[in-house]
CSV table of C-alpha atoms and ligand atoms in Angstrom, one decimal:
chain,number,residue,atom,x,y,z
A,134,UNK,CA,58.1,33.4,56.4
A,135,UNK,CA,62.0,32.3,56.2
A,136,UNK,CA,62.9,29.0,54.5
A,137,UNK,CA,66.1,26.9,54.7
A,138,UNK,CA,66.7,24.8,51.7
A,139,UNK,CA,69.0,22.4,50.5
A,140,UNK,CA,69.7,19.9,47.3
A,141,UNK,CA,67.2,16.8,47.7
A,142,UNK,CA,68.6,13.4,46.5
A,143,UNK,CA,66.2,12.9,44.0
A,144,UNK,CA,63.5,15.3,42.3
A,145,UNK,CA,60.9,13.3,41.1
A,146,UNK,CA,56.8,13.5,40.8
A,147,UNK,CA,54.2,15.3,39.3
A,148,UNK,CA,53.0,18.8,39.8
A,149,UNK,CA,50.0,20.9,38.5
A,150,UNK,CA,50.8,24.9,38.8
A,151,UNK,CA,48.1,27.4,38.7
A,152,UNK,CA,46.1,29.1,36.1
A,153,UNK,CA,47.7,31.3,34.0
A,154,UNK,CA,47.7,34.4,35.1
A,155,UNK,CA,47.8,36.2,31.7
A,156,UNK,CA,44.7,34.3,30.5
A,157,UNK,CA,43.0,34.5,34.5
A,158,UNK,CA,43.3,38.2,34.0
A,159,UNK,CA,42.0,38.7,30.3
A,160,UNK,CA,39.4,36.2,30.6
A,161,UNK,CA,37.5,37.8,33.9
A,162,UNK,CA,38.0,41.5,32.1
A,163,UNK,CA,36.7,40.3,28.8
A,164,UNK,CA,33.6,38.7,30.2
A,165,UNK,CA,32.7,41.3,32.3
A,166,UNK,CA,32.0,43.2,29.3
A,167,UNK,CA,30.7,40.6,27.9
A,168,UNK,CA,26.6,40.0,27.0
A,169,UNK,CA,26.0,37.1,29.9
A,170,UNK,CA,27.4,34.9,32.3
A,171,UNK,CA,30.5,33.1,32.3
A,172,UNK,CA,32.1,30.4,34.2
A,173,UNK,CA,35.7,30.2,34.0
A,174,UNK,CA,37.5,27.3,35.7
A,175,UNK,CA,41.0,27.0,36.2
A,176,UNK,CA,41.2,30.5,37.3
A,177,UNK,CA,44.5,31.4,38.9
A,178,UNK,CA,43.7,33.0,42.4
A,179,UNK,CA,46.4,34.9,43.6
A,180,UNK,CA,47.3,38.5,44.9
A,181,UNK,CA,47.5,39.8,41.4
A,182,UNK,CA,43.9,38.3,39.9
A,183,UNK,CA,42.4,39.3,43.4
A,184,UNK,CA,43.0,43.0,42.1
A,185,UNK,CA,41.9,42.3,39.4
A,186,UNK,CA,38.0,40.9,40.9
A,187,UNK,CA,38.0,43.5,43.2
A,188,UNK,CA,38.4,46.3,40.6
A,189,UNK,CA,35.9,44.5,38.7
A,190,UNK,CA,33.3,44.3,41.4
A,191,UNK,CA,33.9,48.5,42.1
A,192,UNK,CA,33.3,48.5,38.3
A,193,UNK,CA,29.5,46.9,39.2
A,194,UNK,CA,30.4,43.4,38.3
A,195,UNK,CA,29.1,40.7,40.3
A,196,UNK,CA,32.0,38.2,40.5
A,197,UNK,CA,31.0,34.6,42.7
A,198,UNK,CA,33.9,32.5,43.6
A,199,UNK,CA,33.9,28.9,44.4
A,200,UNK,CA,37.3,29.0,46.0
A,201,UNK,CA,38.0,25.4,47.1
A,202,UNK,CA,38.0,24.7,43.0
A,203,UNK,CA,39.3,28.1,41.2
A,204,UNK,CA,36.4,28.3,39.6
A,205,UNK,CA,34.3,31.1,39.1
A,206,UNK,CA,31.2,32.9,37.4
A,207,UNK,CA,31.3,36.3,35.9
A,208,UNK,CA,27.8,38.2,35.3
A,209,UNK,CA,28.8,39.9,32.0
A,210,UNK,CA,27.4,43.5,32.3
A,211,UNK,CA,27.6,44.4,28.5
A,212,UNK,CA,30.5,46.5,26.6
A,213,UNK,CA,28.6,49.6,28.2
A,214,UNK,CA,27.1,48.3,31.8
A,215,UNK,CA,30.2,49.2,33.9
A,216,UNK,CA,29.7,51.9,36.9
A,217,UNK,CA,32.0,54.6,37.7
A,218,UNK,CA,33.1,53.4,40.8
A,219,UNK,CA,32.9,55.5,44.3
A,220,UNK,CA,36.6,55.6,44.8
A,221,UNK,CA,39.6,54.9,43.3
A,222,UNK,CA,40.5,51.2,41.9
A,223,UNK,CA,43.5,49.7,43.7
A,224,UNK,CA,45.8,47.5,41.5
A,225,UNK,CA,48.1,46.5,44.3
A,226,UNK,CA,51.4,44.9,42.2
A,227,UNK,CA,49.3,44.1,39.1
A,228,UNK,CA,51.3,45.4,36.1
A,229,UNK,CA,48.5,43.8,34.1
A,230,UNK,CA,45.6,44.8,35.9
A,231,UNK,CA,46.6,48.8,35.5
A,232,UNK,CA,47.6,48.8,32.3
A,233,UNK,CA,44.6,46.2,30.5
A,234,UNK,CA,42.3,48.7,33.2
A,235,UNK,CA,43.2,51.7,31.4
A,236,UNK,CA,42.8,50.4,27.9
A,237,UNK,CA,38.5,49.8,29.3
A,238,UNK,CA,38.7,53.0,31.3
A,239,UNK,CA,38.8,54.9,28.2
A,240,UNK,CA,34.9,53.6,27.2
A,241,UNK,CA,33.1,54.2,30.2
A,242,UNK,CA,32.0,58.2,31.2
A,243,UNK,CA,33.4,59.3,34.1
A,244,UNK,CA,36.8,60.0,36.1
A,245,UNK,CA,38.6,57.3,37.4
A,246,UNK,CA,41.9,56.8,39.8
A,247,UNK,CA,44.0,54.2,39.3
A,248,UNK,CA,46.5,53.7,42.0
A,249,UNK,CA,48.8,50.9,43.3
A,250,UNK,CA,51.6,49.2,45.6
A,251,UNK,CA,54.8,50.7,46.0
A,252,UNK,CA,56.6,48.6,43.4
A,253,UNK,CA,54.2,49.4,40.9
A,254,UNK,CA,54.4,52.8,41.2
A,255,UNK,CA,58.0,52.9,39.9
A,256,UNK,CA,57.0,51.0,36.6
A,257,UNK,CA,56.2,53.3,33.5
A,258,UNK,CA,52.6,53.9,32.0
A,259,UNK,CA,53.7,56.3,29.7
A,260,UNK,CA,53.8,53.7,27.2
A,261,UNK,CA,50.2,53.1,27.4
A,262,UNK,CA,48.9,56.4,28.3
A,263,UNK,CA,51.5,58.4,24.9
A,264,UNK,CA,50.0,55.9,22.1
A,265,UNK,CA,45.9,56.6,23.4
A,266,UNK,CA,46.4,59.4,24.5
A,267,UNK,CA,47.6,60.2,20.5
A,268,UNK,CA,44.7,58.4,19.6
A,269,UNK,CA,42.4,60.5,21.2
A,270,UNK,CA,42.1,59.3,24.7
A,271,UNK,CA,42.1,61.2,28.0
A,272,UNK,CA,44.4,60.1,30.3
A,273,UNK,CA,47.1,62.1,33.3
A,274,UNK,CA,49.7,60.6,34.7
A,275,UNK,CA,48.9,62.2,38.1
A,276,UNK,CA,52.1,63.6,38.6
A,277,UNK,CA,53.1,64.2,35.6
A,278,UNK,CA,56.2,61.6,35.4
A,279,UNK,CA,54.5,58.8,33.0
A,280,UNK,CA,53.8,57.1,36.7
A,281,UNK,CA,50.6,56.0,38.7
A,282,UNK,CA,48.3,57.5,40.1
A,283,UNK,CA,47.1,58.1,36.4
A,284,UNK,CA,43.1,59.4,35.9
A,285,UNK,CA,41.3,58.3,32.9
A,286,UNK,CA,38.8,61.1,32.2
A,287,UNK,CA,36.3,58.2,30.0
A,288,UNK,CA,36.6,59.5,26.3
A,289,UNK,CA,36.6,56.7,23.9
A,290,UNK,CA,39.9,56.9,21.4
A,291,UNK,CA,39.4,57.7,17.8
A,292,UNK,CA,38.8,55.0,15.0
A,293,UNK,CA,41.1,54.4,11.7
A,294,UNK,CA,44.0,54.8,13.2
A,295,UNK,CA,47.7,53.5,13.2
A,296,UNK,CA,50.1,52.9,16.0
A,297,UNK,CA,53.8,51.1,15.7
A,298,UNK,CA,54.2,50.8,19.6
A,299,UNK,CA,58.2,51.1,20.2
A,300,UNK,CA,58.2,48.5,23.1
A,301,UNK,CA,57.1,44.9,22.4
A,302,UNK,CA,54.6,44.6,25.0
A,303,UNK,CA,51.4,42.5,25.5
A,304,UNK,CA,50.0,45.0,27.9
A,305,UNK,CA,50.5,47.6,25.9
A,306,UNK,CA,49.1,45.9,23.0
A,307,UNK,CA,45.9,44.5,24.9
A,308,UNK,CA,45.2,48.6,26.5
A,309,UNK,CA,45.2,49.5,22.7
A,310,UNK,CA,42.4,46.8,21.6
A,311,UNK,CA,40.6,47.4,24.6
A,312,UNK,CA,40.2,50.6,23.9
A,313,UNK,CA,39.4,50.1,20.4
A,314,UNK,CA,36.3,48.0,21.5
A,315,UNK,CA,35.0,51.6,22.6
A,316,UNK,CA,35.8,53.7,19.4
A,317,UNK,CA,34.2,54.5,16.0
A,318,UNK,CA,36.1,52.3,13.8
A,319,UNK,CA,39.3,50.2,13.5
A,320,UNK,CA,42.5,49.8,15.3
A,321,UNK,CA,45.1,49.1,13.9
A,322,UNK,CA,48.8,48.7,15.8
A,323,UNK,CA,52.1,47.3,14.6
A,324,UNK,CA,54.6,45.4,17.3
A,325,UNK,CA,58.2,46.0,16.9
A,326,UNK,CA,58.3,42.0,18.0
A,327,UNK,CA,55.7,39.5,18.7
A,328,UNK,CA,54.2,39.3,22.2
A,329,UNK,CA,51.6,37.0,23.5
A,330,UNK,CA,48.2,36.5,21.9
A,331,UNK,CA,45.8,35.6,24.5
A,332,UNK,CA,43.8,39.1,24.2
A,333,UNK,CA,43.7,38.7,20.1
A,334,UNK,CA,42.9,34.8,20.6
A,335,UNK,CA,40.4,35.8,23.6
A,336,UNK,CA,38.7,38.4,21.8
A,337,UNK,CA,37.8,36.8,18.8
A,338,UNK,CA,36.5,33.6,20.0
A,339,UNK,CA,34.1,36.3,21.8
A,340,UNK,CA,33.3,37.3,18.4
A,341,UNK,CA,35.3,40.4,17.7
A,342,UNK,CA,36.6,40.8,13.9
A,343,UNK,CA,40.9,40.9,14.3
A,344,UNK,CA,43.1,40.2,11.2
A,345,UNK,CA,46.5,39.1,12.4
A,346,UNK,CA,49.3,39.5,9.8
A,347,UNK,CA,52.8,39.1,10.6
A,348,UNK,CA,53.5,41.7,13.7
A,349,UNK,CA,50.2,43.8,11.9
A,350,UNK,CA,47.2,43.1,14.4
A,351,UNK,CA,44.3,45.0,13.6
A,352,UNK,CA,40.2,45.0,15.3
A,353,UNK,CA,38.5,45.8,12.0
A,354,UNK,CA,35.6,47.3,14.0
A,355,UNK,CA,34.6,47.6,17.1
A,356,UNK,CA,31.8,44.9,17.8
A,357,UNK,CA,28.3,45.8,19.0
A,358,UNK,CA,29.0,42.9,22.4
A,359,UNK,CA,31.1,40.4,23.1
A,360,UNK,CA,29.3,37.0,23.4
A,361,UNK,CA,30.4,36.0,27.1
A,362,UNK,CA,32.7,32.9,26.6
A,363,UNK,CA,32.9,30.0,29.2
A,364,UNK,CA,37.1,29.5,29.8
A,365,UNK,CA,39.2,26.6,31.5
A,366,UNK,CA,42.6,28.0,32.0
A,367,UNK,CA,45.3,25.7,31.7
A,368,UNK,CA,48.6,25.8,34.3
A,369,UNK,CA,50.7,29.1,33.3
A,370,UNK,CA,54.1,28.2,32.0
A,371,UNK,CA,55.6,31.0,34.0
A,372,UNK,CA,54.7,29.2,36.9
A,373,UNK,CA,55.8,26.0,35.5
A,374,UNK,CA,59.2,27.2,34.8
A,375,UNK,CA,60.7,27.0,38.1
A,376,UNK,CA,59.9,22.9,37.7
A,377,UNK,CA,61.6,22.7,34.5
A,378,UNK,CA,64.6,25.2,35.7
A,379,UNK,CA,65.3,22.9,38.3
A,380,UNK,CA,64.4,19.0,36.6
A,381,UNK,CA,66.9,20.3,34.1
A,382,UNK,CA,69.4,21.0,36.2
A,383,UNK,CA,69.5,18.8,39.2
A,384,UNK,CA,71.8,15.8,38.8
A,385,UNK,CA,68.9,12.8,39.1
A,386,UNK,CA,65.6,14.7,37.8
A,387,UNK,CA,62.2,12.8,36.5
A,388,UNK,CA,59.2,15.1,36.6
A,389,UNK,CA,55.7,15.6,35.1
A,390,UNK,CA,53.8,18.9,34.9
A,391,UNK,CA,50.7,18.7,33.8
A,392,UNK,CA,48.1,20.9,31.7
A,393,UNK,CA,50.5,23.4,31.2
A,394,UNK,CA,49.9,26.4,28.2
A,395,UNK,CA,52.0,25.9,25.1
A,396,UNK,CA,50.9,28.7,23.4
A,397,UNK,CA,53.6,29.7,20.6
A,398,UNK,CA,54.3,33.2,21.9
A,399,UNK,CA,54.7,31.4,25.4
A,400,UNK,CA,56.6,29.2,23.9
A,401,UNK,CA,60.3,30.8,24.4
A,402,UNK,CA,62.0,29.1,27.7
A,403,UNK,CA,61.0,25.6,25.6
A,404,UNK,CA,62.6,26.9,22.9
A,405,UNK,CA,65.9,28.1,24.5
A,406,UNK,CA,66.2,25.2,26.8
A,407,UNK,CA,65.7,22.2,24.1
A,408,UNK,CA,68.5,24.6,21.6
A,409,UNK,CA,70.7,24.2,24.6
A,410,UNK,CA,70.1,20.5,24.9
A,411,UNK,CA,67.7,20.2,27.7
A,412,UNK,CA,65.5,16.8,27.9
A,413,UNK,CA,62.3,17.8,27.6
A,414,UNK,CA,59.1,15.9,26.1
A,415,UNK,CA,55.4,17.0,25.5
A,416,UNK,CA,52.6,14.3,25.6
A,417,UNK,CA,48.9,14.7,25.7
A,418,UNK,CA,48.7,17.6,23.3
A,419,UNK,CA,45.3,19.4,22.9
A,420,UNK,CA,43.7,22.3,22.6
A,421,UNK,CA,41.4,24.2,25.5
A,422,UNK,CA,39.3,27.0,24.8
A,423,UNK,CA,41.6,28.2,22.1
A,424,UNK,CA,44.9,27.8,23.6
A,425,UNK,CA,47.5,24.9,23.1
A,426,UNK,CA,47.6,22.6,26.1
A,427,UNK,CA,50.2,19.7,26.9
A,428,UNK,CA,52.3,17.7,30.2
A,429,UNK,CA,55.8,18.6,30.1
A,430,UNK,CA,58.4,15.6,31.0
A,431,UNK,CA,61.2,16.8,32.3
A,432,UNK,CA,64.9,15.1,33.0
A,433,UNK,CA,67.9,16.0,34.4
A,434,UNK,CA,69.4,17.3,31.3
A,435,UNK,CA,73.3,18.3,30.1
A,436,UNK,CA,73.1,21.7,28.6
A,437,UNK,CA,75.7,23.9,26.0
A,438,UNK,CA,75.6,27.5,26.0
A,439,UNK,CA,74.0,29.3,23.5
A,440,UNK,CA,73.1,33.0,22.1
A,441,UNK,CA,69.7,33.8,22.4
A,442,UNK,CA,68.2,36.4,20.0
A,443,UNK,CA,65.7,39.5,21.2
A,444,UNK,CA,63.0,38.1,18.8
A,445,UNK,CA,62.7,35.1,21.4
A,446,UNK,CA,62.7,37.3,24.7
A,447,UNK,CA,59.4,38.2,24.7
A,448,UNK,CA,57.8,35.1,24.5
A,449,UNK,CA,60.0,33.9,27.7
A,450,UNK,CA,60.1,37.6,29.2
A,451,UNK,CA,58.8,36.3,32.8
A,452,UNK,CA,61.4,33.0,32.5
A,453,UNK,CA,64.6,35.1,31.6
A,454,UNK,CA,65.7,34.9,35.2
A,455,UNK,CA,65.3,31.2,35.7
A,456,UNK,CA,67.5,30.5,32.4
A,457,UNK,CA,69.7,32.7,33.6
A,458,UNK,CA,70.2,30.2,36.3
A,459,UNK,CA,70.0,27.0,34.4
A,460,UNK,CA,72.9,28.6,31.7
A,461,UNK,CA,75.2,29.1,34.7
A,462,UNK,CA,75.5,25.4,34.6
A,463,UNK,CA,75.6,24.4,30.8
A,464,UNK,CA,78.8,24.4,29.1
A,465,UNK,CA,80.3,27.2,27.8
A,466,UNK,CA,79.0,30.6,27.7
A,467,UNK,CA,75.0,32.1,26.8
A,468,UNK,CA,74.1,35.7,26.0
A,469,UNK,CA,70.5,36.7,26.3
A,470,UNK,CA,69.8,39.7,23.7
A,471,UNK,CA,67.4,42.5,24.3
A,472,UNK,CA,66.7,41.8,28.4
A,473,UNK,CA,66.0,46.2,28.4
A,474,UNK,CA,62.3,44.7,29.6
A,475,UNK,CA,63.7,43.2,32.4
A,476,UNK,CA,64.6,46.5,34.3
A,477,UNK,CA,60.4,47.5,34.6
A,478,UNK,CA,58.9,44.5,35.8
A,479,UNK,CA,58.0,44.3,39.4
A,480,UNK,CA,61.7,44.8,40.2
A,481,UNK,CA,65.0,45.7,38.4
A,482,UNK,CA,65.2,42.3,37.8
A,483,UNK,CA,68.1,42.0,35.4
A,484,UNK,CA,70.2,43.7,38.5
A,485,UNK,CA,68.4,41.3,40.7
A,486,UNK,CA,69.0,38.2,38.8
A,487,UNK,CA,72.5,39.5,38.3
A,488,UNK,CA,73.1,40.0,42.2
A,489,UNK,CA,70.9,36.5,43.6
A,490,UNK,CA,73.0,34.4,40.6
A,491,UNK,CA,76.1,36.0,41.6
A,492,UNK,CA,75.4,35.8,45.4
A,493,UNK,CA,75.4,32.1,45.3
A,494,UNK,CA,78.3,31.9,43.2
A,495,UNK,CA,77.3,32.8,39.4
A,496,UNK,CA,79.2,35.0,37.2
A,497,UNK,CA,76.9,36.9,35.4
A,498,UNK,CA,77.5,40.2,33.3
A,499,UNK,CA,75.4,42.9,31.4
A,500,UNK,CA,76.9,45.1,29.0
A,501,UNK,CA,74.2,46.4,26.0
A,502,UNK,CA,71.1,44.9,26.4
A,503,UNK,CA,72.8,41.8,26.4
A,504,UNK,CA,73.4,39.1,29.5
A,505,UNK,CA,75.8,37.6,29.3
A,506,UNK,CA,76.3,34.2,31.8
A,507,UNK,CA,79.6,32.5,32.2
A,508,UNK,CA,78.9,28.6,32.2
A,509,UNK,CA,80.2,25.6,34.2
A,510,UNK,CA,79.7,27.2,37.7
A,511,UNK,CA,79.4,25.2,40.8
A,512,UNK,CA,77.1,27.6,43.0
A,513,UNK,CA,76.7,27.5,46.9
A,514,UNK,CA,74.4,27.8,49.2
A,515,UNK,CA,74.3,31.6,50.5
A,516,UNK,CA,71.5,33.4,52.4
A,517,UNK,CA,69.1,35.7,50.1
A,518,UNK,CA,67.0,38.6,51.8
A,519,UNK,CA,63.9,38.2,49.4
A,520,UNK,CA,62.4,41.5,47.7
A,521,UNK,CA,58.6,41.8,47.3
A,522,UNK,CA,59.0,40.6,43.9
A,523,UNK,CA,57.4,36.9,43.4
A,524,UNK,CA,59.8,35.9,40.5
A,525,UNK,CA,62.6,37.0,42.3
A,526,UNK,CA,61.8,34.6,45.1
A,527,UNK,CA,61.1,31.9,43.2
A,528,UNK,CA,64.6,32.0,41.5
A,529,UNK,CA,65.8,32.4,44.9
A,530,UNK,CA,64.2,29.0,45.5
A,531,UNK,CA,65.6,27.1,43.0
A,532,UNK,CA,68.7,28.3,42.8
A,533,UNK,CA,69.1,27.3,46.8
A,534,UNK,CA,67.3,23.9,45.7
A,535,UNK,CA,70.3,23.0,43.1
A,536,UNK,CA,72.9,24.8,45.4
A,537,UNK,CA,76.0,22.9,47.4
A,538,UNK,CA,74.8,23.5,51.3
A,539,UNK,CA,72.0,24.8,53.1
A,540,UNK,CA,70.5,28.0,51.8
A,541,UNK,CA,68.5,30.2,53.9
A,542,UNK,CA,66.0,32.6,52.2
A,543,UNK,CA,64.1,35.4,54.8
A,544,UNK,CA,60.7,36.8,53.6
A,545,UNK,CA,59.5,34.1,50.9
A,546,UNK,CA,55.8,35.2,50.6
A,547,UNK,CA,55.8,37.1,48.0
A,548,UNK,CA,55.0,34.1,45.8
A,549,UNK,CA,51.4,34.8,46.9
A,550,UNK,CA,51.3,37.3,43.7
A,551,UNK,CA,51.4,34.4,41.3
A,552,UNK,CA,51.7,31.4,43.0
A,553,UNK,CA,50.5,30.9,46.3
A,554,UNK,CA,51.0,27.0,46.8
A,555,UNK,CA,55.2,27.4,45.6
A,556,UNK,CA,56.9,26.5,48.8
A,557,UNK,CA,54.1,23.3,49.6
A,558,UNK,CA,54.6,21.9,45.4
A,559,UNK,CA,58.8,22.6,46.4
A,560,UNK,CA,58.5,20.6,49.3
A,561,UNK,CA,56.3,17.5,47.1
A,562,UNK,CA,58.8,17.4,44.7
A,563,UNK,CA,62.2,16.8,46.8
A,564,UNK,CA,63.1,13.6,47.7
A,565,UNK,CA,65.9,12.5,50.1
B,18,LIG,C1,51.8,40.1,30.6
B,18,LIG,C2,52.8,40.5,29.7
B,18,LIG,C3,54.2,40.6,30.0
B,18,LIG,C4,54.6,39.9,31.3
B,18,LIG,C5,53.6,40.1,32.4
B,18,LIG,C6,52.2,39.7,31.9
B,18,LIG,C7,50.4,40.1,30.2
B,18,LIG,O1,54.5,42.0,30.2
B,18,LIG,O2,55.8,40.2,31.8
B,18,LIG,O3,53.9,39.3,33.5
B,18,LIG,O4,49.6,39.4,30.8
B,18,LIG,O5,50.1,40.7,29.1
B,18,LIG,P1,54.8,42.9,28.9
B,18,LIG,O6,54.1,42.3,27.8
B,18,LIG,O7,54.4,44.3,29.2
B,18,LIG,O8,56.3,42.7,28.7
């Protein structure tokens, strides 16, 4: 599908995005090792959590959707009821499903092929496969280049042991602990910076022993089951963050977004945006199964420049592209430290924000690790060629939305990954 877009008058309303997909993907893993059933509501379902299920369902789960109202139920098979599936488990573009995938792999008997899409058969899995594999795992990069297809011959990692992981990474991190469910003792791992804790939060509420200090996370022992856990999955701020890229930056802006995840190590566009002036309130604060909840209100806002450190980036890793766009129009000039991440995801997308932002008129730099994003810009309409990557098109979106002209994007669907109903909540919230 091709879109033409162009500023609206007035953005104003309310919107609800989807489940998060961090916590859609952990919490349909977790309880299908889990001792029962599970309904989880909320549930995000998109291309991505859809590769998830159907790996699941290979793996012997039985998985019933009720689409109409995301929710679902989950027929926990037990830490050691998964089947070695008949062929090999297809991840599509999920980053997350391959990598959490491997960390489970590693418990059950067997030899398993995990392959994927084009896109995620650039992204590196040497960072997971190097620290279990040093831990005692099994597990071959197919080719031999740290890429997918990777086998994990089943061979459960070795307790008492100490990793410092070099890359700040959630994935990473969650592989590690689910592979410590399977081994004979603790696990203990050391993140260079903070990443988010849905696994840690996730796991204990399903009754698994982790001590948390400082960057120090540690699964004391493994835990005879998990106790299945019934999850409602609040609106992923990722998927939010489009909304409050654009209320901030549009000239006459009023919008709620509702039920959104606050969860601190989520927390980082918030952060940046409020340091750099941006009007934005949280009401209705609460907490739902074990992760912060609130509505954002969000107004046009007038924004400085600012430096923003590498200890924020991960917890705003996904959103780095859409403040790239909102610094192009604050005053003076923002660096973002440590965006190295950024070159792995589903895309190069610290070239691809660089070359969209630019395209319609931005004037933004790298040079270091560091991005650097000249202020004050006035940018016009152009006409983007989408990539396959999802966040890429969003930013695409917005940045056409808040653009002098008519835009024209080719190719949009690749919001389907994350966000299927984008373009229709777009539409809902422009007002001429
Ligand atoms: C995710 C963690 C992040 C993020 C990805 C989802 C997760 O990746 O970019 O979209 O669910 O753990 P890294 O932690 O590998 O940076």
């Amino acid at each position: 599908m091709d879109k033409t877009i162009s500023r609206p008058a007035k953005l104003r309303g309310v919107v609800k995005p989807p489940g998060d997909k961090s916590i859609s993907h952990r919490s349909l893993i977790f309880n299908a090792v889990a001792n029962k059933q599970s309904l989880i509501s909320g549930l995000l379902l998109s291309d991505d959590i859809l590769s998830t299920i159907r790996i699941l369902q290979k793996l012997g789960v039985q998985i019933d959707i009720a689409e109409n109202e995301n929710i679902c139920k989950v027929y926990g098979v037990g830490l050691h009821g998964l089947q070695v599936p008949q062929d090999d488990l297809d991840c599509g573009n999920s980053g997350t499903t391959m990598r959490l995938m491997i960390g489970l792999l590693t418990g059950i008997k067997g030899n398993i092929q995990l392959i994927g899409d084009q896109s995620l058969q650039k992204r590196p899995m040497e960072r997971i496969i190097g620290p279990l594999n040093q831990m005692g795992a099994n597990i071959l990069s197919v080719n031999s280049d740290g890429l997918c297809p990777i086998i994990v011959h089943g061979q459960p990692i070795n307790g008492g042991q100490e990793i410092n992981l070099e890359i700040a990474s959630a994935q990473v991190k969650s592989a590690i602990l689910l592979a410590g469910l399977y081994s004979d003792g603790s696990t203990k791992l050391i993140e260079p910076i903070a990443t988010r804790d849905h696994t840690e939060r996730m796991l204990t509420a399903m009754g698994a022993q982790i001590s948390i200090k400082d960057n120090q996370i540690e699964l004391i022992e493994p835990p005879n089951y998990l106790n299945s856990q019934n999850i409602d999955i609040p609106s992923d701020i990722s998927s939010a963050a489009p909304w409050i890229i654009a209320a901030v930056i549009h000239p006459d802006a009023e919008i709620l977004i509702e039920n959104v995840g606050i969860n601190p190590s989520r927390f980082g566009i918030i952060k940046i945006l409020v340091s750099m002036g941006a009007n934005i309130e949280i009401i209705n604060r609460k907490t739902i199964s074990n992760e912060e909840v609130g509505d954002l209100v969000i107004k046009s806002s007038v924004l400085n420049g600012i430096i923003v450190s590498k200890e924020l980036v991960p917890q705003a890793i996904d959103e780095i592209p859409l403040i790239a766009l909102a610094a192009c129009f604050a005053k003076g000039e923002t660096q973002i430290a440590g965006i190295e991440e950024l070159k792995v995801k589903e895309s190069d997308r610290l070239k691809n924000t660089i070359d969209i932002l630019n395209q319609f008129g931005g004037n933004i730099t790298s040079c270091k690790q560091v991005m650097i994003i000249e202020g004050s810009r006035i940018l016009k309409a152009t006409h983007i060629q989408c990539s396959d990557d999802h966040r890429m098109t969003m930013l695409a979106g917005i940045a056409g939305l808040i653009a002098d002209g008519t835009s024209s994007l080719v190719n949009i669907d690749s919001v389907s990954i994350s966000y299927p109903s984008f373009w229709n909540d777009f539409d809902l919230l422009s007002i001429n």
